[in-house]
Short mmCIF file of C-alpha atoms (C1' of nucleotides) in Angstrom, two decimals:
data_model
loop_
_atom_site.label_atom_id
_atom_site.label_comp_id
_atom_site.label_asym_id
_atom_site.label_seq_id
_atom_site.Cartn_x
_atom_site.Cartn_y
_atom_site.Cartn_z
CA UNK A 1 -16.50 -15.71 -41.55
CA UNK A 2 -19.58 -17.96 -39.48
CA UNK A 3 -21.88 -15.04 -38.98
CA UNK A 4 -23.07 -14.83 -35.25
CA UNK A 5 -26.86 -15.77 -35.76
CA UNK A 6 -28.91 -12.94 -34.59
CA UNK A 7 -31.28 -15.49 -34.09
CA UNK A 8 -32.92 -15.94 -30.66
CA UNK A 9 -31.12 -18.22 -28.72
CA UNK A 10 -32.73 -21.67 -27.71
CA UNK A 11 -32.15 -25.39 -26.92
CA UNK A 12 -32.31 -27.27 -30.87
CA UNK A 13 -33.17 -24.43 -31.94
CA UNK A 14 -28.94 -24.33 -33.46
CA UNK A 15 -28.01 -25.86 -36.59
CA UNK A 16 -24.94 -27.89 -36.13
CA UNK A 17 -21.68 -26.87 -35.33
CA UNK A 18 -18.35 -28.81 -34.26
CA UNK A 19 -18.33 -26.31 -31.92
CA UNK A 20 -20.74 -27.31 -28.43
CA UNK A 21 -21.12 -24.43 -25.85
CA UNK A 22 -21.36 -25.72 -22.66
CA UNK A 23 -22.61 -23.92 -18.95
CA UNK A 24 -23.00 -24.37 -15.98
CA UNK A 25 -19.53 -25.39 -15.37
CA UNK A 26 -18.05 -25.27 -11.79
CA UNK A 27 -15.33 -22.33 -11.71
CA UNK A 28 -12.96 -21.45 -12.38
CA UNK A 29 -13.13 -25.15 -15.58
CA UNK A 30 -9.93 -25.77 -16.46
CA UNK A 31 -9.17 -27.36 -20.22
CA UNK A 32 -8.66 -30.63 -19.37
CA UNK A 33 -11.56 -30.59 -17.95
CA UNK A 34 -13.46 -30.22 -21.37
CA UNK A 35 -11.05 -32.61 -23.36
CA UNK A 36 -11.49 -35.50 -20.83
CA UNK A 37 -15.83 -34.53 -20.66
CA UNK A 38 -15.66 -34.50 -24.88
CA UNK A 39 -12.78 -37.18 -25.69
CA UNK A 40 -15.48 -39.60 -25.79
CA UNK A 41 -16.73 -38.47 -28.70
CA UNK A 42 -13.73 -37.88 -31.18
CA UNK A 43 -11.19 -35.68 -31.27
CA UNK A 44 -10.86 -32.57 -28.69
CA UNK A 45 -8.81 -29.88 -30.82
CA UNK A 46 -9.84 -25.81 -29.16
CA UNK A 47 -11.39 -25.12 -26.05
CA UNK A 48 -12.52 -22.84 -24.42
CA UNK A 49 -12.98 -22.01 -20.58
CA UNK A 50 -13.41 -18.85 -18.09
CA UNK A 51 -16.02 -18.15 -20.85
CA UNK A 52 -18.90 -15.05 -19.87
CA UNK A 53 -19.32 -12.95 -16.76
CA UNK A 54 -19.38 -15.67 -14.31
CA UNK A 55 -16.86 -17.43 -16.31
CA UNK A 56 -18.79 -20.77 -15.62
CA UNK A 57 -18.99 -21.50 -19.55
CA UNK A 58 -17.29 -23.71 -22.55
CA UNK A 59 -16.33 -24.38 -26.11
CA UNK A 60 -16.06 -27.45 -26.60
CA UNK A 61 -14.71 -27.71 -31.05
CA UNK A 62 -13.92 -31.36 -31.71
CA UNK A 63 -12.15 -32.11 -36.02
CA UNK A 64 -15.31 -33.13 -37.48
CA UNK A 65 -19.39 -32.39 -37.27
CA UNK A 66 -19.88 -35.68 -36.42
CA UNK A 67 -18.69 -35.91 -32.49
CA UNK A 68 -20.20 -32.34 -31.97
CA UNK A 69 -23.64 -33.73 -33.17
CA UNK A 70 -22.31 -38.15 -31.40
CA UNK A 71 -22.04 -35.68 -28.64
CA UNK A 72 -24.98 -34.27 -28.37
CA UNK A 73 -27.12 -37.03 -28.98
CA UNK A 74 -25.96 -38.88 -26.82
CA UNK A 75 -26.58 -36.31 -23.59
CA UNK A 76 -30.13 -36.03 -25.48
CA UNK A 77 -30.44 -39.12 -24.66
CA UNK A 78 -28.50 -40.25 -21.30
CA UNK A 79 -30.15 -40.43 -18.32
CA UNK A 80 -26.72 -39.77 -16.23
CA UNK A 81 -26.17 -35.61 -17.27
CA UNK A 82 -22.95 -34.17 -19.04
CA UNK A 83 -21.43 -33.57 -15.39
CA UNK A 84 -17.77 -31.83 -14.47
CA UNK A 85 -17.02 -32.62 -11.05
CA UNK A 86 -20.27 -34.26 -10.47
CA UNK A 87 -21.87 -30.57 -11.31
CA UNK A 88 -24.59 -31.13 -14.47
CA UNK A 89 -24.02 -29.31 -17.64
CA UNK A 90 -24.82 -28.20 -20.28
CA UNK A 91 -24.53 -28.88 -24.21
CA UNK A 92 -25.48 -26.47 -26.83
CA UNK A 93 -24.08 -26.18 -30.87
CA UNK A 94 -22.47 -23.13 -30.67
CA UNK A 95 -23.27 -20.68 -32.73
CA UNK A 96 -19.95 -20.60 -34.15
CA UNK A 97 -18.52 -22.20 -36.57
CA UNK A 98 -15.11 -22.09 -35.35
CA UNK A 99 -13.39 -21.49 -31.60
CA UNK A 100 -12.10 -18.14 -32.01
CA UNK A 101 -8.83 -17.63 -30.54
CA UNK A 102 -9.04 -19.08 -27.62
CA UNK A 103 -5.09 -19.24 -26.56
CA UNK A 104 -4.57 -15.61 -25.15
CA UNK A 105 -1.56 -15.10 -23.28
CA UNK A 106 -3.94 -14.72 -21.46
CA UNK A 107 -4.03 -18.20 -20.36
CA UNK A 108 -0.93 -19.28 -21.05
CA UNK A 109 0.83 -20.26 -17.54
CA UNK A 110 3.83 -17.97 -17.31
CA UNK A 111 5.57 -15.96 -13.98
CA UNK A 112 3.71 -12.28 -14.31
CA UNK A 113 0.46 -11.65 -13.87
CA UNK A 114 -1.68 -9.43 -15.40
CA UNK A 115 -3.99 -8.09 -12.42
CA UNK A 116 -7.22 -6.52 -12.72
CA UNK A 117 -8.23 -4.46 -9.29
CA UNK A 118 -12.15 -4.12 -9.91
CA UNK A 119 -14.51 -1.69 -7.95
CA UNK A 120 -15.03 1.85 -7.21
CA UNK A 121 -10.97 2.31 -5.00
CA UNK A 122 -9.87 0.26 -7.19
CA UNK A 123 -7.07 2.83 -7.71
CA UNK A 124 -7.42 3.87 -3.93
CA UNK A 125 -5.26 0.20 -3.50
CA UNK A 126 -1.74 0.81 -3.06
CA UNK A 127 0.62 -0.73 -4.94
CA UNK A 128 2.24 -2.32 -1.19
CA UNK A 129 -1.41 -3.34 -0.64
CA UNK A 130 -0.50 -5.87 -2.87
CA UNK A 131 2.78 -7.28 -2.26
CA UNK A 132 1.41 -7.54 0.57
CA UNK A 133 -1.39 -9.99 -0.84
CA UNK A 134 1.50 -11.37 -3.20
CA UNK A 135 4.40 -12.20 -1.45
CA UNK A 136 1.55 -15.12 0.76
CA UNK A 137 2.77 -17.11 -1.94
CA UNK A 138 6.17 -16.89 -3.30
CA UNK A 139 8.23 -14.02 -3.54
CA UNK A 140 7.63 -11.15 -5.62
CA UNK A 141 10.43 -9.88 -7.74
CA UNK A 142 8.66 -6.85 -9.19
CA UNK A 143 5.50 -4.90 -9.54
CA UNK A 144 3.75 -2.67 -11.82
CA UNK A 145 1.17 -0.30 -11.62
CA UNK A 146 -1.02 1.76 -14.82
CA UNK A 147 -4.19 2.51 -15.70
CA UNK A 148 -6.03 1.23 -18.85
CA UNK A 149 -9.32 1.28 -20.41
CA UNK A 150 -9.45 -1.66 -18.81
CA UNK A 151 -9.24 -0.11 -15.88
CA UNK A 152 -6.56 -0.60 -12.50
CA UNK A 153 -3.91 -3.02 -13.10
CA UNK A 154 -0.63 -3.94 -12.65
CA UNK A 155 1.71 -6.69 -13.42
CA UNK A 156 3.08 -9.11 -10.35
CA UNK A 157 6.55 -10.71 -11.32
CA UNK A 158 7.33 -14.43 -9.72
CA UNK A 159 10.86 -16.54 -9.63
CA UNK A 160 8.31 -18.63 -11.70
CA UNK A 161 4.64 -20.21 -13.52
CA UNK A 162 3.96 -22.33 -10.84
CA UNK A 163 3.77 -20.23 -8.16
CA UNK A 164 2.07 -17.48 -10.57
CA UNK A 165 0.44 -20.37 -10.40
CA UNK A 166 -0.85 -20.34 -6.74
CA UNK A 167 -1.56 -17.95 -6.83
CA UNK A 168 -3.89 -16.87 -9.98
CA UNK A 169 -5.40 -19.85 -8.38
CA UNK A 170 -6.22 -18.01 -5.18
CA UNK A 171 -6.97 -15.25 -5.85
CA UNK A 172 -8.36 -14.96 -8.88
CA UNK A 173 -11.43 -13.51 -8.27
CA UNK A 174 -11.63 -13.01 -4.33
CA UNK A 175 -11.39 -9.99 -2.93
CA UNK A 176 -8.69 -8.16 -1.10
CA UNK A 177 -8.78 -8.59 2.37
CA UNK A 178 -10.56 -5.36 3.90
CA UNK A 179 -8.72 -5.32 6.69
CA UNK A 180 -5.84 -4.67 4.75
CA UNK A 181 -7.36 -1.24 3.21
CA UNK A 182 -8.67 1.76 4.54
CA UNK A 183 -12.27 1.61 5.87
CA UNK A 184 -13.92 3.86 3.65
CA UNK A 185 -12.55 2.41 0.59
CA UNK A 186 -15.24 -0.20 -1.18
CA UNK A 187 -14.51 -3.93 -2.11
CA UNK A 188 -11.56 -4.65 -4.76
CA UNK A 189 -11.92 -7.62 -7.12
CA UNK A 190 -8.64 -9.30 -8.50
CA UNK A 191 -9.08 -11.08 -11.33
CA UNK A 192 -5.50 -12.08 -12.76
CA UNK A 193 -4.00 -13.70 -16.25
CA UNK A 194 -0.79 -14.77 -16.84
CA UNK A 195 0.04 -11.53 -18.84
CA UNK A 196 3.14 -12.27 -21.54
CA UNK A 197 6.19 -11.35 -19.68
CA UNK A 198 8.31 -12.95 -18.53
CA UNK A 199 10.56 -10.40 -16.77
CA UNK A 200 8.97 -6.76 -16.01
CA UNK A 201 11.67 -3.70 -16.77
CA UNK A 202 11.23 -1.09 -13.65
CA UNK A 203 13.50 2.04 -13.30
CA UNK A 204 12.36 3.14 -10.18
CA UNK A 205 11.27 2.67 -7.06
CA UNK A 206 8.28 4.43 -7.49
CA UNK A 207 5.26 4.91 -6.14
CA UNK A 208 3.69 2.44 -9.70
CA UNK A 209 6.51 0.25 -10.05
CA UNK A 210 8.57 -2.15 -7.25
CA UNK A 211 11.10 -4.14 -7.44
CA UNK A 212 12.16 -5.79 -4.73
CA UNK A 213 15.20 -7.52 -5.81
CA UNK A 214 17.05 -4.55 -6.61
CA UNK A 215 18.29 -2.63 -3.98
CA UNK A 216 20.29 -0.27 -6.03
CA UNK A 217 17.89 0.85 -8.04
CA UNK A 218 17.24 4.42 -7.99
CA UNK A 219 14.14 5.80 -6.40
CA UNK A 220 12.38 8.07 -8.53
CA UNK A 221 11.48 11.95 -7.52
CA UNK A 222 8.20 11.43 -7.11
CA UNK A 223 8.50 9.01 -4.60
CA UNK A 224 10.96 10.54 -2.44
CA UNK A 225 9.15 14.36 -2.91
CA UNK A 226 6.05 13.05 -2.24
CA UNK A 227 4.69 14.06 1.10
CA UNK A 228 1.99 11.27 3.19
CA UNK A 229 3.34 8.75 2.27
CA UNK A 230 4.16 6.60 4.97
CA UNK A 231 1.21 5.15 5.94
CA UNK A 232 0.81 4.10 2.39
CA UNK A 233 1.67 0.63 2.67
CA UNK A 234 -1.92 -0.49 4.60
CA UNK A 235 -3.56 2.83 3.59
CA UNK A 236 -3.24 3.11 -0.57
CA UNK A 237 -3.00 6.93 -0.55
CA UNK A 238 -3.39 10.09 0.64
CA UNK A 239 -7.07 9.88 2.12
CA UNK A 240 -6.61 12.51 5.14
CA UNK A 241 -6.97 15.74 3.87
CA UNK A 242 -4.38 18.01 4.39
CA UNK A 243 -4.44 20.18 7.35
CA UNK A 244 -2.82 22.85 9.32
CA UNK A 245 -2.32 20.59 11.98
CA UNK A 246 -0.40 17.23 12.25
CA UNK A 247 -1.56 14.58 14.33
CA UNK A 248 2.97 13.63 14.98
CA UNK A 249 3.14 9.48 16.20
CA UNK A 250 5.51 8.68 17.93
CA UNK A 251 7.77 4.94 17.03
CA UNK A 252 10.22 3.87 18.92
CA UNK A 253 9.89 6.53 22.07
CA UNK A 254 12.65 5.18 24.18
CA UNK A 255 13.38 8.70 25.72
CA UNK A 256 10.58 10.75 27.00
CA UNK A 257 9.44 13.26 23.79
CA UNK A 258 8.50 16.54 26.03
CA UNK A 259 6.11 19.43 25.08
CA UNK A 260 9.99 21.49 24.96
CA UNK A 261 11.46 18.92 22.55
CA UNK A 262 7.85 18.75 20.27
CA UNK A 263 7.81 21.95 20.25
CA UNK A 264 11.16 23.23 19.42
CA UNK A 265 11.81 20.33 16.72
CA UNK A 266 8.10 21.68 14.87
CA UNK A 267 9.01 25.54 14.94
CA UNK A 268 11.79 24.99 13.18
CA UNK A 269 8.72 24.84 9.97
CA UNK A 270 7.10 27.63 11.21
CA UNK A 271 5.20 29.41 14.65
CA UNK A 272 3.80 26.62 16.56
CA UNK A 273 0.95 27.34 18.83
CA UNK A 274 -0.63 25.27 19.53
CA UNK A 275 0.84 21.14 20.69
CA UNK A 276 -1.66 18.60 22.49
CA UNK A 277 -0.53 15.50 23.68
CA UNK A 278 -2.52 12.23 24.68
CA UNK A 279 -1.91 8.70 24.56
CA UNK A 280 -2.98 6.56 22.05
CA UNK A 281 -2.91 2.92 22.59
CA UNK A 282 0.39 3.67 24.78
CA UNK A 283 1.63 5.61 22.36
CA UNK A 284 2.17 9.01 22.33
CA UNK A 285 0.28 11.33 20.61
CA UNK A 286 0.70 14.23 19.84
CA UNK A 287 -0.95 17.17 18.02
CA UNK A 288 0.86 20.39 15.84
CA UNK A 289 -1.39 22.80 15.23
CA UNK A 290 0.08 26.11 12.43
CA UNK A 291 -2.00 28.90 11.59
CA UNK A 292 -1.47 27.59 7.84
CA UNK A 293 -1.75 24.09 5.68
CA UNK A 294 0.76 24.73 3.99
CA UNK A 295 3.82 25.32 7.03
CA UNK A 296 2.00 21.83 7.87
CA UNK A 297 3.33 20.56 5.05
CA UNK A 298 6.57 21.46 4.60
CA UNK A 299 6.83 19.96 8.12
CA UNK A 300 5.84 17.14 7.66
CA UNK A 301 7.94 16.41 4.13
CA UNK A 302 10.35 17.14 6.10
CA UNK A 303 9.94 15.55 9.43
CA UNK A 304 7.91 12.24 8.13
CA UNK A 305 10.39 9.02 9.12
CA UNK A 306 12.57 11.29 11.02
CA UNK A 307 13.62 10.43 14.34
CA UNK A 308 13.86 12.99 16.59
CA UNK A 309 16.90 11.25 19.51
CA UNK A 310 19.37 10.27 17.15
CA UNK A 311 19.76 6.41 16.71
CA UNK A 312 16.33 5.69 15.98
CA UNK A 313 15.31 6.87 18.74
CA UNK A 314 11.77 8.57 18.94
CA UNK A 315 10.48 8.45 15.23
CA UNK A 316 8.18 10.60 13.86
CA UNK A 317 4.78 10.08 11.99
CA UNK A 318 2.98 12.35 10.62
CA UNK A 319 -0.31 12.15 9.36
CA UNK A 320 -3.23 15.35 8.99
CA UNK A 321 -5.27 15.64 12.15
CA UNK A 322 -9.57 16.29 11.17
CA UNK A 323 -9.01 19.77 13.44
CA UNK A 324 -7.88 22.70 12.53
CA UNK A 325 -8.62 24.76 16.04
CA UNK A 326 -6.71 22.79 18.66
CA UNK A 327 -8.34 24.26 21.86
CA UNK A 328 -5.77 23.56 24.64
CA UNK A 329 -8.43 23.68 28.04
CA UNK A 330 -4.95 24.17 30.55
CA UNK A 331 -1.47 25.08 30.30
CA UNK A 332 1.33 22.52 31.26
CA UNK A 333 2.74 19.88 30.48
CA UNK A 334 1.45 17.94 27.80
CA UNK A 335 -0.79 20.09 26.11
CA UNK A 336 -0.05 24.40 25.90
CA UNK A 337 -1.62 27.23 23.63
CA UNK A 338 1.82 29.28 22.62
CA UNK A 339 0.15 31.70 21.29
CA UNK A 340 -1.19 33.74 24.36
CA UNK A 341 0.93 34.63 26.39
CA UNK A 342 1.24 34.99 29.81
CA UNK A 343 0.63 31.02 30.24
CA UNK A 344 -0.78 31.03 33.88
CA UNK A 345 -3.90 33.55 32.81
CA UNK A 346 -5.26 30.29 30.24
CA UNK A 347 -5.31 27.21 33.59
CA UNK A 348 -8.15 28.34 34.39
CA UNK A 349 -9.58 25.18 36.70
CA UNK A 350 -6.51 23.07 38.54
CA UNK A 351 -5.33 19.85 36.96
CA UNK A 352 -8.01 17.76 36.72
CA UNK A 353 -8.09 14.18 35.41
CA UNK A 354 -5.08 12.47 32.38
CA UNK A 355 -2.91 14.47 33.54
CA UNK A 356 0.51 13.15 34.09
CA UNK A 357 2.61 14.26 37.99
CA UNK A 358 4.92 16.00 36.23
CA UNK A 359 7.89 13.83 37.43
CA UNK A 360 6.76 11.39 35.57
CA UNK A 361 7.17 13.36 32.34
CA UNK A 362 11.04 12.43 30.91
CA UNK A 363 11.87 8.98 32.13
CA UNK A 364 13.90 6.34 30.05
CA UNK A 365 10.94 4.93 28.67
CA UNK A 366 10.91 0.82 29.31
CA UNK A 367 11.24 -0.01 25.64
CA UNK A 368 10.89 -3.02 25.31
CA UNK A 369 11.06 -2.74 20.89
CA UNK A 370 14.59 -1.91 21.35
CA UNK A 371 16.97 -1.82 23.33
CA UNK A 372 20.12 -0.85 22.62
CA UNK A 373 22.09 -3.64 24.04
CA UNK A 374 25.07 -1.11 22.61
CA UNK A 375 27.01 1.59 23.81
CA UNK A 376 26.76 3.58 20.06
CA UNK A 377 24.32 6.21 20.50
CA UNK A 378 22.45 6.91 23.45
CA UNK A 379 21.89 9.88 24.23
CA UNK A 380 24.77 9.78 26.72
CA UNK A 381 22.74 12.77 28.61
CA UNK A 382 19.78 11.59 31.34
CA UNK A 383 17.01 12.31 30.40
CA UNK A 384 16.37 15.18 32.45
CA UNK A 385 12.74 15.28 33.57
CA UNK A 386 10.89 18.54 31.53
CA UNK A 387 10.03 21.49 34.28
CA UNK A 388 7.45 23.91 32.99
CA UNK A 389 7.88 26.39 29.92
CA UNK A 390 11.31 28.74 29.93
CA UNK A 391 12.81 26.20 32.14
CA UNK A 392 16.05 24.93 31.64
CA UNK A 393 15.22 22.13 31.58
CA UNK A 394 17.17 19.72 28.63
CA UNK A 395 15.28 16.88 27.20
CA UNK A 396 18.23 14.90 26.46
CA UNK A 397 19.76 15.86 22.20
CA UNK A 398 16.81 16.13 20.18
CA UNK A 399 18.77 16.18 17.37
CA UNK A 400 18.38 17.90 14.22
CA UNK A 401 20.20 16.09 11.85
CA UNK A 402 17.70 13.62 11.91
CA UNK A 403 18.56 10.50 10.28
CA UNK A 404 16.26 9.45 7.84
CA UNK A 405 14.43 6.07 7.35
CA UNK A 406 11.66 7.02 5.71
CA UNK A 407 9.99 3.82 6.18
CA UNK A 408 8.06 4.52 2.37
CA UNK A 409 10.77 3.16 0.13
CA UNK A 410 11.12 -0.60 1.83
CA UNK A 411 15.39 -0.43 2.88
CA UNK A 412 15.89 -3.42 0.94
CA UNK A 413 15.36 -0.91 -1.70
CA UNK A 414 17.60 2.00 -0.22
CA UNK A 415 20.00 3.00 -2.86
CA UNK A 416 23.25 3.76 -2.27
CA UNK A 417 22.07 7.39 -1.46
CA UNK A 418 21.12 6.55 1.79
CA UNK A 419 23.41 4.57 2.96
CA UNK A 420 24.64 7.20 5.05
CA UNK A 421 21.21 7.59 6.58
CA UNK A 422 21.88 4.19 7.77
CA UNK A 423 25.74 4.91 9.32
CA UNK A 424 25.70 5.23 13.24
CA UNK A 425 27.04 8.69 14.22
CA UNK A 426 29.40 6.44 16.56
CA UNK A 427 31.10 5.09 13.81
CA UNK A 428 32.68 8.65 12.38
CA UNK A 429 31.99 9.79 9.76
CA UNK A 430 30.50 12.80 7.81
CA UNK A 431 27.68 13.60 9.23
CA UNK A 432 24.46 10.45 7.63
CA UNK A 433 22.75 13.53 6.93
CA UNK A 434 21.31 16.85 5.79
CA UNK A 435 20.54 19.36 8.77
CA UNK A 436 16.75 19.10 8.43
CA UNK A 437 16.06 22.64 10.47
CA UNK A 438 16.50 25.75 9.57
CA UNK A 439 15.46 29.36 11.22
CA UNK A 440 13.37 30.14 8.76
CA UNK A 441 13.26 33.55 12.22
CA UNK A 442 13.76 34.48 14.81
CA UNK A 443 11.11 32.09 16.80
CA UNK A 444 13.35 29.32 16.58
CA UNK A 445 16.77 29.53 17.45
CA UNK A 446 17.46 32.33 19.91
CA UNK A 447 17.29 31.95 23.91
CA UNK A 448 18.60 29.91 26.04
CA UNK A 449 17.35 26.78 25.74
CA UNK A 450 17.27 25.97 22.46
CA UNK A 451 21.56 26.74 22.76
CA UNK A 452 21.10 24.10 25.10
CA UNK A 453 19.10 21.40 22.84
CA UNK A 454 21.00 21.92 20.11
CA UNK A 455 24.39 20.43 22.18
CA UNK A 456 25.60 19.08 18.64
CA UNK A 457 26.53 16.02 17.60
CA UNK A 458 27.42 17.32 14.75
CA UNK A 459 28.45 20.44 15.11
CA UNK A 460 28.04 21.80 11.83
CA UNK A 461 24.52 21.54 11.49
CA UNK A 462 21.25 23.51 13.10
CA UNK A 463 21.64 27.14 13.89
CA UNK A 464 24.45 28.55 14.07
CA UNK A 465 24.45 27.02 9.71
CA UNK A 466 22.82 28.64 7.60
CA UNK A 467 22.43 27.41 4.23
CA UNK A 468 21.08 23.64 4.21
CA UNK A 469 17.24 23.99 3.31
CA UNK A 470 14.92 22.64 5.78
CA UNK A 471 14.01 20.68 3.14
CA UNK A 472 16.60 19.03 2.80
CA UNK A 473 15.98 15.75 3.41
CA UNK A 474 13.89 15.05 0.32
CA UNK A 475 15.84 16.96 -2.41
CA UNK A 476 19.62 14.38 -0.83
CA UNK A 477 19.57 12.83 -4.00
"C1'" DA B 1 -27.79 -21.67 -17.37
"C1'" DG B 2 -28.06 -19.39 -22.81
"C1'" DC B 3 -22.82 -17.32 -27.14
"C1'" DA B 4 -16.09 -15.73 -26.38
"C1'" DC B 5 -14.33 -8.94 -27.92
"C1'" DA B 6 -8.57 -11.44 -26.07
#
DNA sequence: AGCACA
């Protein structure tokens, strides 16, 4: 029981000990360097490095007290100070008589890293961001995250200790690159040690744990039920407050998405009050306003990641807008206020800047990202120019059987049950997915236009079909 | 640059 000295720790006041305390070491000094330093004076039986908040202190324990005295004496009278990597290190007797517990699991190299994410917003760092960060050093097999008194932590499993070590050496003490986090997340520092684990047990793919080696692992219900998860990959958790207004961005827009198409799609979940479409960085976005937040939440959950047209076209990404009430200045092919009975009345001024001629709408986009080389799933009907409200214009087959391409779940990890989702209808077989479309009220599924829009590739679905809940998407497991 | 909490 060598108790810690209570006296002040000034130079030259420590009683001799076979343990020496070293400070001013270069960052992350290694055990090997300590042994090299002490070896000329005796047998180093134990070391402890990376001590202290700056990890620049260490201990060397000699087999014999005289060896420690020899080292202290030598450097006390030497013209050359003790050095590690050219940096002067300062020696003194430790106030303890032995190094305790030097070799923790944290010091033994293994293939699993224990990562502590430090920072005010550490908990907002998503597992996807961690995956991204650590994947730079090799294939990440599994990640689990958890909260301990130490804070927000993760276990990151690599194939081998070498890969893990390279990641540890490169990342320990570093911050997560800012561009991987939302702007409003304060810096997060990574503290990394080795874990004693060699193989993590991951039961589900979820927002807390991932197994990147097992594509058939079930997806945790919590991960499926969650909405708004498409942005987890970059953003961390949901930061946006819920809103009655949804911001939709449309990916892979091979075919025009008209106001009417959006109106129909989003009306499935409740009355759409207003829609405003606009271009953002060359991509189409739209704001869709519901009367209440609840409706917006349901719509978002049901539609997120789904494609308006079969075959992966016009995939919807939804987030909550900061708007609560859109200001629709003019009813045209890009914006409309459905709460006003007569659209013509809401057009106080002629169309002004930024308004596109009608005929530019509805043309097939020169999508470069997606080349439908095979004919399998193109809408057979050529997209029609979108004429206005209440016309007989027929947008090309919006598909109420929206395919789920939930980007939250990594494609490779899609479990068995989702394989049908990926099935191309051209291959025949059972419709891959439950209809997301319900007819909650008379607002939907009435009128000629709707009927035409619903030209069903899968006749079972849609307006006539009675019983399938709108959120069936997310419960289909 | 000043003593370890794993």
